[in-house]
Coordinates of C-alpha atoms in Angstrom, one line a residue:
Chain W
X1 CA 29.5 42.2 -4.0
X2 CA 26.6 41.0 -6.2
X3 CA 25.1 44.5 -6.2
X4 CA 28.4 46.1 -7.2
X5 CA 28.9 43.6 -9.9
X6 CA 25.6 44.4 -11.5
X7 CA 26.2 48.2 -11.2
X8 CA 29.6 47.8 -13.0
X9 CA 27.8 45.7 -15.6
X10 CA 25.2 48.5 -15.9
X11 CA 28.0 50.9 -16.8
X12 CA 29.6 48.5 -19.2
X13 CA 26.3 47.8 -20.9
X14 CA 25.7 51.6 -21.2
X15 CA 29.1 52.2 -22.6
X16 CA 28.5 49.6 -25.2
X17 CA 25.6 51.6 -26.7
X18 CA 26.4 53.9 -29.6
X19 CA 24.0 56.5 -28.0
X20 CA 26.4 56.7 -25.0
X21 CA 29.0 58.2 -27.2
X22 CA 26.5 60.4 -29.0
X23 CA 25.5 61.8 -25.7
X24 CA 29.1 62.3 -24.6
X25 CA 29.8 64.2 -27.8
X26 CA 26.7 66.3 -27.2
X27 CA 27.8 67.2 -23.6
X28 CA 31.3 68.1 -24.7
X29 CA 30.0 70.1 -27.6
X30 CA 27.8 72.2 -25.3
X31 CA 30.6 72.8 -22.9
X32 CA 32.9 73.7 -25.8
X33 CA 30.3 76.1 -27.2
X34 CA 30.0 77.8 -23.8
X35 CA 33.7 78.0 -23.6
X36 CA 33.8 80.0 -26.8
X37 CA 31.5 82.6 -25.3
X38 CA 32.9 85.2 -22.8
X39 CA 31.1 88.0 -21.0
X40 CA 33.0 91.3 -21.0
X41 CA 32.0 94.6 -19.3
X42 CA 31.1 96.0 -22.7
X43 CA 29.3 93.0 -24.1
X44 CA 29.7 89.4 -25.3
X45 CA 32.7 88.0 -26.9
X46 CA 32.2 85.0 -29.2
X47 CA 35.0 82.7 -30.5
X48 CA 37.8 84.6 -28.8
X49 CA 37.3 87.9 -30.4
X50 CA 35.9 86.8 -33.8
X51 CA 32.6 88.4 -33.0
X52 CA 31.6 90.9 -30.4
X53 CA 28.1 91.9 -29.3
X54 CA 28.0 95.2 -27.4
X55 CA 25.5 95.3 -24.5
X56 CA 25.3 96.7 -21.0
X57 CA 23.4 93.8 -19.6
X58 CA 26.4 92.6 -17.7
X59 CA 27.2 95.9 -16.1
X60 CA 24.1 95.8 -13.9
X61 CA 25.7 94.1 -11.0
X62 CA 27.1 90.7 -10.0
X63 CA 23.9 89.5 -8.4
X64 CA 21.8 90.0 -11.6
X65 CA 24.6 88.5 -13.7
X66 CA 24.6 85.4 -11.5
X67 CA 20.9 85.2 -11.8
X68 CA 21.1 85.4 -15.6
X69 CA 23.9 82.8 -15.8
X70 CA 22.0 80.4 -13.5
X71 CA 18.9 80.8 -15.7
X72 CA 20.9 80.2 -18.8
X73 CA 22.5 77.1 -17.2
X74 CA 19.3 75.6 -15.7
X75 CA 16.5 76.6 -18.0
X76 CA 18.2 76.9 -21.4
X77 CA 21.0 74.4 -21.2
X78 CA 20.2 71.8 -18.6
X79 CA 16.5 71.7 -19.0
X80 CA 16.4 71.7 -22.8
X81 CA 19.4 69.7 -23.6
X82 CA 19.8 67.3 -20.7
X83 CA 16.2 67.3 -19.4
X84 CA 14.7 66.7 -22.8
X85 CA 17.2 65.4 -25.4
X86 CA 19.3 63.6 -22.8
X87 CA 16.4 61.9 -21.1
X88 CA 14.9 60.8 -24.4
X89 CA 18.3 59.4 -25.5
X90 CA 18.6 57.6 -22.2
X91 CA 15.1 56.1 -22.5
X92 CA 16.0 54.8 -26.0
X93 CA 19.4 53.5 -25.0
X94 CA 18.2 51.7 -21.8
X95 CA 15.0 50.3 -23.2
X96 CA 16.7 47.1 -24.3
X97 CA 18.4 46.3 -21.0
X98 CA 15.6 44.3 -19.5
X99 CA 14.4 42.5 -22.7
X100 CA 18.1 41.4 -23.2
X101 CA 18.4 40.3 -19.6
X102 CA 15.2 38.1 -20.0
X103 CA 16.4 36.5 -23.3
X104 CA 16.8 32.7 -23.3
X105 CA 20.4 31.8 -22.6
X106 CA 21.1 35.0 -20.7
X107 CA 18.6 34.9 -17.8
X108 CA 19.3 31.2 -16.8
X109 CA 22.8 31.9 -15.7
X110 CA 21.8 34.9 -13.7
X111 CA 18.9 33.2 -12.0
X112 CA 21.0 30.3 -11.0
X113 CA 23.2 32.5 -8.9
X114 CA 22.6 32.7 -5.1
X115 CA 20.7 36.0 -5.4
X116 CA 17.0 36.5 -4.9
X117 CA 15.1 37.5 -8.1
X118 CA 14.0 40.8 -6.6
X119 CA 17.6 41.6 -5.7
X120 CA 18.7 40.9 -9.3
X121 CA 15.8 43.0 -10.6
X122 CA 16.5 46.0 -8.3
X123 CA 20.3 45.9 -9.0
X124 CA 19.7 45.8 -12.7
X125 CA 17.1 48.6 -12.4
X126 CA 19.5 50.8 -10.5
X127 CA 22.4 49.8 -12.7
X128 CA 20.5 51.0 -15.8
X129 CA 20.4 54.5 -14.3
X130 CA 24.2 54.6 -14.5
X131 CA 23.7 55.6 -18.1
X132 CA 22.1 58.9 -17.3
X133 CA 24.0 59.4 -14.1
X134 CA 27.3 59.4 -16.0
X135 CA 26.1 61.8 -18.6
X136 CA 24.3 64.1 -16.2
X137 CA 27.6 64.3 -14.2
X138 CA 29.7 65.0 -17.3
X139 CA 27.2 67.5 -18.8
X140 CA 26.4 69.4 -15.6
X141 CA 30.0 69.1 -14.3
X142 CA 31.5 70.5 -17.5
X143 CA 29.1 73.3 -18.0
X144 CA 29.4 74.2 -14.3
X145 CA 33.2 74.4 -14.6
X146 CA 33.0 76.5 -17.8
X147 CA 30.5 78.9 -16.2
X148 CA 32.8 79.3 -13.2
X149 CA 36.2 79.6 -14.9
X150 CA 35.2 81.3 -18.2
X151 CA 32.2 83.4 -17.1
X152 CA 33.3 84.0 -13.5
X153 CA 30.0 82.8 -12.1
X154 CA 29.9 79.8 -9.7
X155 CA 26.4 78.3 -9.2
X156 CA 26.9 75.5 -6.7
X157 CA 23.1 74.8 -6.6
X158 CA 23.3 73.9 -10.3
X159 CA 25.1 70.7 -9.4
X160 CA 21.8 69.5 -7.8
X161 CA 20.6 69.2 -11.4
X162 CA 22.5 65.9 -11.6
X163 CA 20.3 64.0 -9.1
X164 CA 17.2 65.8 -10.3
X165 CA 17.7 64.7 -13.9
X166 CA 18.4 61.1 -12.8
X167 CA 15.2 61.3 -10.7
X168 CA 13.2 62.5 -13.7
X169 CA 14.6 59.6 -15.7
X170 CA 13.7 57.2 -13.0
X171 CA 10.1 58.4 -13.0
X172 CA 10.0 57.4 -16.7
X173 CA 12.3 54.4 -16.6
X174 CA 10.0 52.5 -14.3
X175 CA 7.3 52.6 -17.0
X176 CA 9.9 51.4 -19.6
X177 CA 10.8 48.5 -17.4
X178 CA 7.2 47.5 -16.7
X179 CA 6.5 47.4 -20.4
X180 CA 9.7 45.6 -21.1
X181 CA 9.0 42.9 -18.5
X182 CA 5.5 42.3 -19.9
X183 CA 6.3 42.5 -23.6
X184 CA 10.1 41.8 -23.8
X185 CA 10.1 44.4 -26.5
X186 CA 12.4 47.4 -26.4
X187 CA 10.4 49.4 -29.1
X188 CA 7.2 49.0 -27.1
X189 CA 9.0 50.1 -24.0
X190 CA 10.2 53.3 -25.7
X191 CA 6.9 54.2 -27.2
X192 CA 4.8 53.6 -24.2
X193 CA 7.3 55.5 -22.0
X194 CA 7.0 58.6 -24.2
X195 CA 3.2 58.3 -24.1
X196 CA 3.4 58.1 -20.3
X197 CA 5.7 61.1 -20.2
X198 CA 3.2 63.1 -22.3
X199 CA 0.4 62.0 -20.1
X200 CA 2.2 63.0 -16.9
X201 CA 3.0 66.4 -18.3
X202 CA -0.6 66.8 -19.5
X203 CA -2.0 66.1 -16.1
X204 CA 0.2 68.8 -14.6
X205 CA -0.6 71.3 -17.3
X206 CA -4.3 70.8 -16.9
X207 CA -3.9 71.4 -13.2
X208 CA -1.8 74.6 -13.9
X209 CA -4.7 75.8 -16.1
X210 CA -6.9 75.9 -13.0
X211 CA -4.4 78.4 -11.5
X212 CA -4.1 80.3 -14.7
X213 CA -7.9 80.4 -15.1
X214 CA -9.2 80.4 -11.5
X215 CA -12.8 80.8 -12.7
X216 CA -12.6 77.2 -14.0
X217 CA -12.5 76.0 -10.5
X218 CA -16.3 76.3 -10.5
X219 CA -16.3 73.0 -12.4
X220 CA -15.7 71.2 -9.1
X221 CA -15.6 67.6 -10.4
X222 CA -13.1 68.4 -13.1
X223 CA -11.0 70.4 -10.6
X224 CA -11.0 67.6 -8.0
X225 CA -10.2 65.0 -10.7
X226 CA -7.3 67.1 -11.9
X227 CA -6.0 67.6 -8.3
X228 CA -6.2 63.9 -7.6
X229 CA -4.5 62.9 -10.9
X230 CA -1.8 65.4 -10.2
X231 CA -0.9 63.7 -6.9
X232 CA -1.0 60.2 -8.4
X233 CA 1.3 60.6 -11.4
X234 CA 5.0 61.5 -11.2
X235 CA 5.5 65.2 -11.4
X236 CA 8.0 65.4 -14.2
X237 CA 7.4 69.1 -14.7
X238 CA 8.3 69.9 -11.1
X239 CA 11.9 68.7 -11.7
X240 CA 13.0 71.8 -13.8
X241 CA 11.3 74.0 -11.2
X242 CA 13.2 72.5 -8.4
X243 CA 16.4 72.7 -10.4
X244 CA 15.8 76.4 -11.0
X245 CA 14.9 77.0 -7.4
X246 CA 18.0 75.3 -6.0
X247 CA 20.2 77.0 -8.5
X248 CA 18.7 80.3 -7.5
X249 CA 17.9 81.1 -11.1
X250 CA 15.5 83.9 -11.9
X251 CA 11.9 83.0 -12.6
X252 CA 11.1 83.0 -16.3
X253 CA 8.3 85.5 -15.7
X254 CA 10.8 88.0 -14.2
X255 CA 12.8 87.9 -17.4
X256 CA 9.7 88.2 -19.5
X257 CA 9.2 91.8 -20.9
X258 CA 5.8 93.2 -20.5
X259 CA 4.0 93.0 -23.8
X260 CA 1.1 95.4 -24.3
X261 CA -0.6 92.8 -26.4
X262 CA -0.4 90.2 -23.7
X263 CA -1.3 92.8 -21.1
X264 CA -0.7 93.0 -17.4
X265 CA -3.6 90.6 -16.6
X266 CA -2.0 87.8 -18.5
X267 CA 1.3 88.5 -16.9
X268 CA -0.2 88.5 -13.5
X269 CA -1.8 85.1 -14.2
X270 CA 1.5 83.7 -15.5
X271 CA 3.1 85.0 -12.3
X272 CA 0.5 83.2 -10.3
X273 CA 1.3 79.9 -12.1
X274 CA 5.0 80.5 -11.6
X275 CA 4.4 81.3 -7.9
X276 CA 2.3 78.1 -7.5
X277 CA 5.0 76.1 -9.1
X278 CA 7.8 77.6 -7.1
X279 CA 5.8 77.0 -3.9
X280 CA 5.8 73.3 -4.3
X281 CA 7.3 71.4 -1.4
X282 CA 10.3 69.3 -2.6
X283 CA 9.6 66.4 -0.3
X284 CA 6.0 66.3 -1.3
X285 CA 6.5 66.4 -5.0
X286 CA 9.4 64.0 -5.0
X287 CA 7.9 61.7 -2.3
X288 CA 4.5 61.3 -4.1
X289 CA 6.3 60.7 -7.5
X290 CA 8.5 58.1 -5.9
X291 CA 5.4 56.4 -4.5
X292 CA 4.2 56.0 -8.1
X293 CA 7.6 54.8 -9.2
X294 CA 7.7 52.3 -6.3
X295 CA 4.3 50.9 -7.2
X296 CA 5.2 50.5 -10.9
X297 CA 8.6 48.9 -10.0
X298 CA 6.9 46.5 -7.6
X299 CA 4.5 45.5 -10.4
X300 CA 7.4 44.8 -12.8
X301 CA 9.4 43.1 -10.1
X302 CA 6.4 40.8 -9.2
X303 CA 6.1 39.8 -12.9
X304 CA 9.8 39.3 -13.3
X305 CA 10.0 37.2 -10.1
X306 CA 7.0 35.0 -10.9
X307 CA 7.9 34.2 -14.4
X308 CA 9.3 30.9 -15.7
X309 CA 12.2 31.3 -18.1
Chain E
X1 CA 5.3 24.1 -4.0
X2 CA 8.7 23.0 -2.8
X3 CA 8.8 20.9 0.4
X4 CA 11.7 19.5 2.3
X5 CA 12.2 15.8 2.9
X6 CA 14.5 14.3 5.4
X7 CA 18.1 15.0 5.0
X8 CA 19.8 12.6 2.6
X9 CA 23.3 11.8 1.6
X10 CA 22.5 12.2 -2.1
X11 CA 23.9 15.1 -4.0
X12 CA 20.7 15.4 -5.8
X13 CA 17.5 13.8 -4.4
X14 CA 14.5 14.8 -6.4
X15 CA 11.2 13.4 -5.4
X16 CA 7.8 13.7 -7.1
X17 CA 8.7 16.7 -9.3
X18 CA 5.8 18.0 -11.2
X19 CA 5.6 20.9 -13.6
X20 CA 2.5 22.0 -15.4
X21 CA 2.8 24.9 -17.8
X22 CA -0.1 27.2 -18.6
X23 CA -2.8 25.6 -20.8
X24 CA -2.4 22.5 -18.8
X25 CA 0.8 21.3 -20.5
X26 CA 2.4 18.7 -18.3
X27 CA 6.2 18.8 -18.7
X28 CA 7.0 16.7 -15.6
X29 CA 4.6 14.2 -14.1
X30 CA 6.3 13.0 -10.9
X31 CA 10.0 12.7 -11.5
X32 CA 12.2 10.9 -9.0
X33 CA 15.9 11.1 -9.4
X34 CA 18.8 10.4 -7.1
X35 CA 22.4 11.3 -7.8
X36 CA 25.2 10.1 -5.5
X37 CA 28.0 12.4 -4.4
X38 CA 31.0 12.2 -6.6
X39 CA 29.4 10.5 -9.6
X40 CA 28.7 11.6 -13.1
X41 CA 25.0 11.3 -13.7
X42 CA 23.5 11.5 -17.2
X43 CA 20.0 12.6 -18.0
X44 CA 18.7 11.6 -21.4
X45 CA 15.5 11.4 -23.3
X46 CA 13.9 12.4 -26.5
X47 CA 13.2 16.1 -27.4
X48 CA 10.4 17.5 -25.2
X49 CA 10.8 14.8 -22.5
X50 CA 11.2 17.5 -19.9
X51 CA 15.0 17.3 -19.4
X52 CA 15.7 21.0 -19.6
X53 CA 12.6 21.8 -17.5
X54 CA 14.0 19.5 -14.8
X55 CA 17.4 21.1 -14.9
X56 CA 15.9 24.5 -14.8
X57 CA 13.8 23.6 -11.7
X58 CA 17.0 22.4 -10.0
X59 CA 18.6 25.7 -10.8
X60 CA 15.5 27.8 -9.8
X61 CA 15.0 29.1 -13.3
X62 CA 11.6 27.4 -13.5
X63 CA 9.3 27.1 -10.5
X64 CA 8.0 23.6 -10.0
X65 CA 4.3 23.0 -9.6
X66 CA 5.3 20.5 -6.9
X67 CA 8.7 19.3 -5.8
X68 CA 10.0 17.4 -2.9
X69 CA 13.6 16.6 -2.2
X70 CA 17.0 18.2 -1.8
X71 CA 20.1 19.4 -3.6
X72 CA 23.3 19.0 -1.7
X73 CA 21.2 18.2 1.4
X74 CA 19.1 21.4 1.3
X75 CA 15.8 22.2 -0.3
X76 CA 15.8 23.2 -3.9
X77 CA 16.7 26.9 -4.3
X78 CA 18.7 27.1 -1.0
X79 CA 21.0 30.1 -1.6
X80 CA 24.0 28.6 0.1
X81 CA 23.8 25.5 -2.0
X82 CA 23.2 27.5 -5.2
X83 CA 26.5 29.2 -4.3
X84 CA 28.1 25.7 -4.3
X85 CA 26.6 24.7 -7.7
X86 CA 27.9 25.5 -11.1
X87 CA 25.6 25.7 -14.0
X88 CA 26.0 25.8 -17.8
X89 CA 22.6 26.2 -19.5
X90 CA 21.9 25.1 -23.0
X91 CA 22.5 27.7 -25.7
X92 CA 23.8 30.2 -23.1
X93 CA 24.8 33.7 -24.2
X94 CA 27.0 36.1 -22.4
X95 CA 26.9 39.9 -22.8
X96 CA 28.9 40.7 -26.0
X97 CA 30.5 43.7 -24.5
X98 CA 32.4 41.6 -21.9
X99 CA 35.8 39.9 -22.5
X100 CA 36.3 36.3 -21.6
X101 CA 38.1 37.3 -18.4
X102 CA 35.3 39.8 -17.5
X103 CA 32.6 37.2 -18.0
X104 CA 34.3 34.9 -15.5
X105 CA 34.8 37.7 -13.0
X106 CA 31.3 39.0 -13.4
X107 CA 29.4 35.7 -12.9
X108 CA 31.7 34.6 -10.2
X109 CA 31.0 37.8 -8.3
X110 CA 27.3 37.0 -8.6
X111 CA 28.1 33.6 -7.2
X112 CA 29.7 35.4 -4.2
X113 CA 33.3 34.3 -5.0
X114 CA 35.7 36.7 -3.2
X115 CA 37.6 39.0 -5.5
X116 CA 41.1 37.5 -4.7
X117 CA 39.9 34.1 -5.5
X118 CA 38.3 35.2 -8.7
X119 CA 41.6 36.7 -9.8
X120 CA 43.4 33.5 -9.0
X121 CA 40.9 31.1 -10.6
X122 CA 40.0 32.9 -13.8
X123 CA 43.4 32.4 -15.5
X124 CA 43.6 28.9 -14.3
X125 CA 40.2 27.9 -15.7
X126 CA 40.8 29.8 -19.0
X127 CA 44.0 27.8 -19.3
X128 CA 42.1 24.5 -18.5
X129 CA 39.6 25.1 -21.2
X130 CA 42.2 26.3 -23.7
X131 CA 41.0 29.9 -23.9
X132 CA 44.0 31.8 -22.4
X133 CA 44.9 33.7 -25.5
X134 CA 41.3 34.8 -26.0
X135 CA 40.8 36.1 -22.4
X136 CA 40.9 39.8 -23.4
X137 CA 38.8 39.4 -26.5
X138 CA 35.2 40.5 -26.5
X139 CA 32.8 37.6 -26.2
X140 CA 30.8 38.8 -29.3
X141 CA 33.9 37.8 -31.4
X142 CA 33.8 34.2 -30.1
X143 CA 32.8 31.1 -32.0
X144 CA 30.2 28.7 -30.7
X145 CA 32.8 26.3 -29.5
X146 CA 34.8 29.1 -27.7
X147 CA 31.6 30.2 -26.0
X148 CA 31.0 26.7 -24.9
X149 CA 34.5 26.4 -23.4
X150 CA 34.0 29.8 -21.6
X151 CA 30.6 28.6 -20.4
X152 CA 32.2 25.5 -18.8
X153 CA 34.9 27.7 -17.2
X154 CA 32.1 30.0 -15.9
X155 CA 30.3 27.0 -14.3
X156 CA 33.5 26.1 -12.4
X157 CA 34.5 29.5 -11.1
X158 CA 32.9 29.0 -7.7
X159 CA 34.7 25.6 -7.3
X160 CA 31.3 24.0 -7.1
X161 CA 30.4 20.7 -5.3
X162 CA 27.7 20.1 -7.9
X163 CA 28.1 20.9 -11.6
X164 CA 25.0 20.9 -13.8
X165 CA 25.8 21.0 -17.5
X166 CA 23.1 21.2 -20.1
X167 CA 24.5 20.0 -23.5
X168 CA 28.1 20.8 -22.5
X169 CA 29.7 19.5 -25.8
X170 CA 27.2 21.3 -28.0
X171 CA 29.2 23.2 -30.7
X172 CA 32.5 21.6 -29.9
X173 CA 34.7 19.8 -32.4
X174 CA 35.8 16.2 -31.7
X175 CA 39.0 17.4 -29.9
X176 CA 37.0 19.8 -27.8
X177 CA 34.6 17.0 -26.9
X178 CA 37.4 14.8 -25.9
X179 CA 38.9 17.6 -23.7
X180 CA 35.5 18.1 -22.0
X181 CA 35.2 14.4 -21.3
X182 CA 38.7 14.4 -19.8
X183 CA 37.8 17.5 -17.7
X184 CA 34.6 15.9 -16.4
X185 CA 36.5 12.7 -15.4
X186 CA 39.1 14.8 -13.7
X187 CA 36.4 16.7 -11.8
X188 CA 34.8 13.5 -10.7
X189 CA 38.2 12.3 -9.5
X190 CA 38.3 15.5 -7.4
X191 CA 35.0 14.4 -5.7
X192 CA 32.7 16.7 -7.6
X193 CA 29.2 15.6 -8.6
X194 CA 28.3 16.2 -12.2
X195 CA 24.8 16.2 -13.6
X196 CA 24.8 16.0 -17.4
X197 CA 22.0 16.6 -19.7
X198 CA 22.8 15.6 -23.2
X199 CA 21.2 14.2 -26.3
X200 CA 24.5 12.8 -27.4
X201 CA 24.1 9.3 -26.0
X202 CA 27.5 8.1 -27.0
X203 CA 29.0 11.0 -25.0
X204 CA 27.0 10.0 -22.0
X205 CA 28.0 6.3 -22.4
X206 CA 31.7 7.3 -22.2
X207 CA 31.6 9.3 -19.0
X208 CA 28.5 8.5 -16.9
X209 CA 28.4 6.3 -13.9
X210 CA 24.6 6.3 -13.8
X211 CA 21.9 7.6 -16.1
X212 CA 18.2 8.3 -16.0
X213 CA 16.0 8.1 -19.1
X214 CA 13.2 10.7 -19.1
X215 CA 10.3 10.1 -21.4
X216 CA 7.2 12.2 -21.5
X217 CA 7.8 13.8 -18.1
X218 CA 8.5 10.5 -16.3
X219 CA 11.7 8.6 -15.4
X220 CA 11.4 5.4 -17.6
X221 CA 14.7 3.9 -16.5
X222 CA 17.4 4.8 -13.9
X223 CA 20.5 3.0 -12.8
X224 CA 24.1 2.3 -13.7
X225 CA 24.9 1.5 -17.3
X226 CA 25.6 -2.1 -16.5
X227 CA 22.3 -2.4 -14.6
X228 CA 20.4 -1.0 -17.5
X229 CA 22.1 -3.2 -20.1
X230 CA 22.4 -6.5 -18.2
X231 CA 18.8 -7.6 -18.9
X232 CA 18.9 -6.6 -22.5
X233 CA 21.8 -8.6 -23.8
X234 CA 21.2 -10.8 -26.8
X235 CA 23.3 -13.1 -28.8
X236 CA 23.3 -13.1 -32.6
X237 CA 24.4 -16.3 -34.4
X238 CA 24.9 -16.1 -38.1
X239 CA 25.2 -19.2 -40.3
X240 CA 25.0 -20.3 -43.9
X241 CA 23.0 -23.1 -45.4
X242 CA 19.4 -24.2 -45.8
X243 CA 17.4 -22.1 -43.2
X244 CA 14.2 -24.1 -43.8
X245 CA 15.8 -27.3 -42.3
X246 CA 16.3 -25.7 -38.9
X247 CA 13.4 -23.2 -38.7
X248 CA 11.1 -25.5 -36.8
X249 CA 13.7 -26.6 -34.2
X250 CA 14.9 -23.1 -33.6
X251 CA 11.4 -21.8 -33.1
X252 CA 10.8 -24.6 -30.5
X253 CA 13.8 -23.2 -28.5
X254 CA 12.3 -19.7 -28.7
X255 CA 14.9 -18.2 -31.0
X256 CA 14.1 -15.3 -33.4
X257 CA 15.1 -16.2 -36.9
X258 CA 15.8 -13.4 -39.4
X259 CA 17.2 -14.9 -42.7
X260 CA 20.5 -16.6 -41.8
X261 CA 20.7 -14.9 -38.3
X262 CA 19.3 -16.5 -35.2
X263 CA 18.9 -14.1 -32.2
X264 CA 18.8 -15.4 -28.6
X265 CA 17.2 -12.8 -26.3
X266 CA 18.6 -12.1 -22.9
X267 CA 21.7 -13.7 -21.3
X268 CA 21.4 -17.5 -21.8
X269 CA 24.5 -19.6 -22.7
X270 CA 22.4 -22.7 -22.5
X271 CA 20.1 -21.5 -25.2
X272 CA 23.0 -20.4 -27.4
X273 CA 24.5 -23.9 -27.0
X274 CA 21.2 -25.5 -28.0
X275 CA 21.1 -23.3 -31.2
X276 CA 24.6 -24.3 -32.1
X277 CA 23.7 -28.0 -31.6
X278 CA 20.7 -27.7 -33.9
X279 CA 22.8 -25.9 -36.6
X280 CA 25.7 -28.4 -36.4
X281 CA 23.2 -31.3 -36.5
X282 CA 21.9 -30.1 -39.8
X283 CA 25.5 -29.6 -41.1
X284 CA 25.2 -25.8 -41.4
X285 CA 28.3 -23.6 -41.1
X286 CA 28.3 -21.3 -38.2
X287 CA 30.0 -18.0 -39.2
X288 CA 29.8 -16.0 -36.0
X289 CA 28.5 -16.0 -32.5
X290 CA 28.3 -12.4 -31.1
X291 CA 26.9 -11.4 -27.8
X292 CA 25.3 -8.0 -28.3
X293 CA 24.9 -5.4 -25.5
X294 CA 22.3 -2.8 -26.1
X295 CA 23.6 0.7 -26.4
X296 CA 22.0 3.6 -24.6
X297 CA 20.2 4.4 -27.8
X298 CA 18.6 0.9 -27.8
X299 CA 17.6 1.4 -24.2
X300 CA 16.1 4.8 -24.9
X301 CA 14.1 3.6 -27.8
X302 CA 12.9 0.6 -25.8
X303 CA 12.1 2.8 -22.7
X304 CA 10.0 5.1 -24.9
X305 CA 7.6 2.3 -25.6
X306 CA 7.1 1.6 -21.9
X307 CA 6.0 4.9 -20.6
X308 CA 2.3 5.7 -20.3
X309 CA 1.5 8.5 -22.6
X310 CA 4.6 8.0 -24.7
X311 CA 3.3 7.2 -28.1
X312 CA 6.7 7.5 -29.8
X313 CA 6.3 11.2 -30.5
X314 CA 8.3 13.7 -28.5
X315 CA 6.7 16.6 -26.7
X316 CA 5.1 17.5 -23.4
X317 CA 1.8 15.9 -22.6
X318 CA -1.3 18.0 -22.8
X319 CA -4.2 16.9 -20.6

């Protein structure tokens, strides 16, 4: 009963943020824009016949067409709009949840209820994720339906993007909450979360460089440090890869035309990175990232529970 | 550290409560307070005496450095007993996105009140605090007085055995204060125990059965209002005429003379008669004889002078 009350409160608090409506508008705009595009045998129709682009791309078979649509959905639409813009909006919108909870006059009533502090903390933490859960569902759900009904391509695996984006947000939100509990400052929480996200991505990119440039592995200390760091930090860059894999989207490299300037060697190396990324074990990447998240949440929860208000 | 003492029949039985904040600031230095079941108990004291800290310790908002005793017969912080306690903190704030009715439902759900009961009690309590027509209005549109009324309703949603109210009449107009007083007396008649923390001494005087005066982290006085005032009665006798002629005789009796007013300390009809005899003997006109009971304010001021470390200034003691 208490947990449900705090989840409902999480939704109400999310709904009260202006950014909630901005994100809703964004989701509906993307779905509407997609709806205005139709794939015909002779090309692409935009705005119900206003413009037509002639191409034979969509005559090359249903399987390839499904691959392309899945790639467009996951890599171009979900990853860019939801995975970047959406997550940043969610970080900003939810950063104030814990500082508000811990304000004088607010926290006293909550702590006087027959609920352990860790329970209150966890319920509030999970309740805050409702913000992105609602939007991920609306965004993915609407684009999924448009792709199915309008484009004739159903990509059920694309729906798994919903939990994956929420998972990505949770990797970052734990940092936001930790900063919020220590500083009670929403601005500090946003800034340090974005710094942490950049750091997580950098750690993974450095590790990818060792695959792209195998000769660098000779620097054993640097290589081992990179490997260790990769397993410690949340693997935020693995989320779009998992989304792509589960949606059965084509690898980006497969769609990349061979450029003489780049050359076959570079393409081979890019393929190696892509292969290494696609070979990641979901349980391993998610599990190790959740371990990091659990550690950070425990730290924040400890501080929250030990504090006098 | 919170330890359990033997089970008592007190609603609140706090023993040796200490709280030391970081940088060695002692907010409470061994507080002992007992509140009987079914009584209205008032906690008073100057700013910084530790009243709010004590209330927050009772409600598990602040962790004591050391505390023995029980609340409703169980150790402080017992979840079952917290569910049977209603609490209104000072300067409380509810989420602005909730309506009055949603506030009551939300906090009652956190107090484990079943849904059916919440739906039944919320309109009743809103009616009781005069907020029915505002029940569907967002809380961020409420005035301070309306928030206070809603806060009181919130504290009663779980039909508590013990109600802890920190400055319940803060922000209320005179009619609102009267309504709250009537509500408190009504709750006491229903057998509820009420623990009031207020700086409005006159408010406490009107409703409390017993009070404790907290000064500098210690209980300076505790008892019923009559217990606290019986030893502090004085009689003031005003007269007109030549003061010099009676000054010597009155001093012999042990009477304080201030212009044309003689003050007899304590309850002593014999002394009062002796003063009247002296005045009449000298042919002075007696204008009035008034027994004067000390108010809570007088007791508080007097208590502040009797507590070690209380130098008349408010504030927690730093050691």
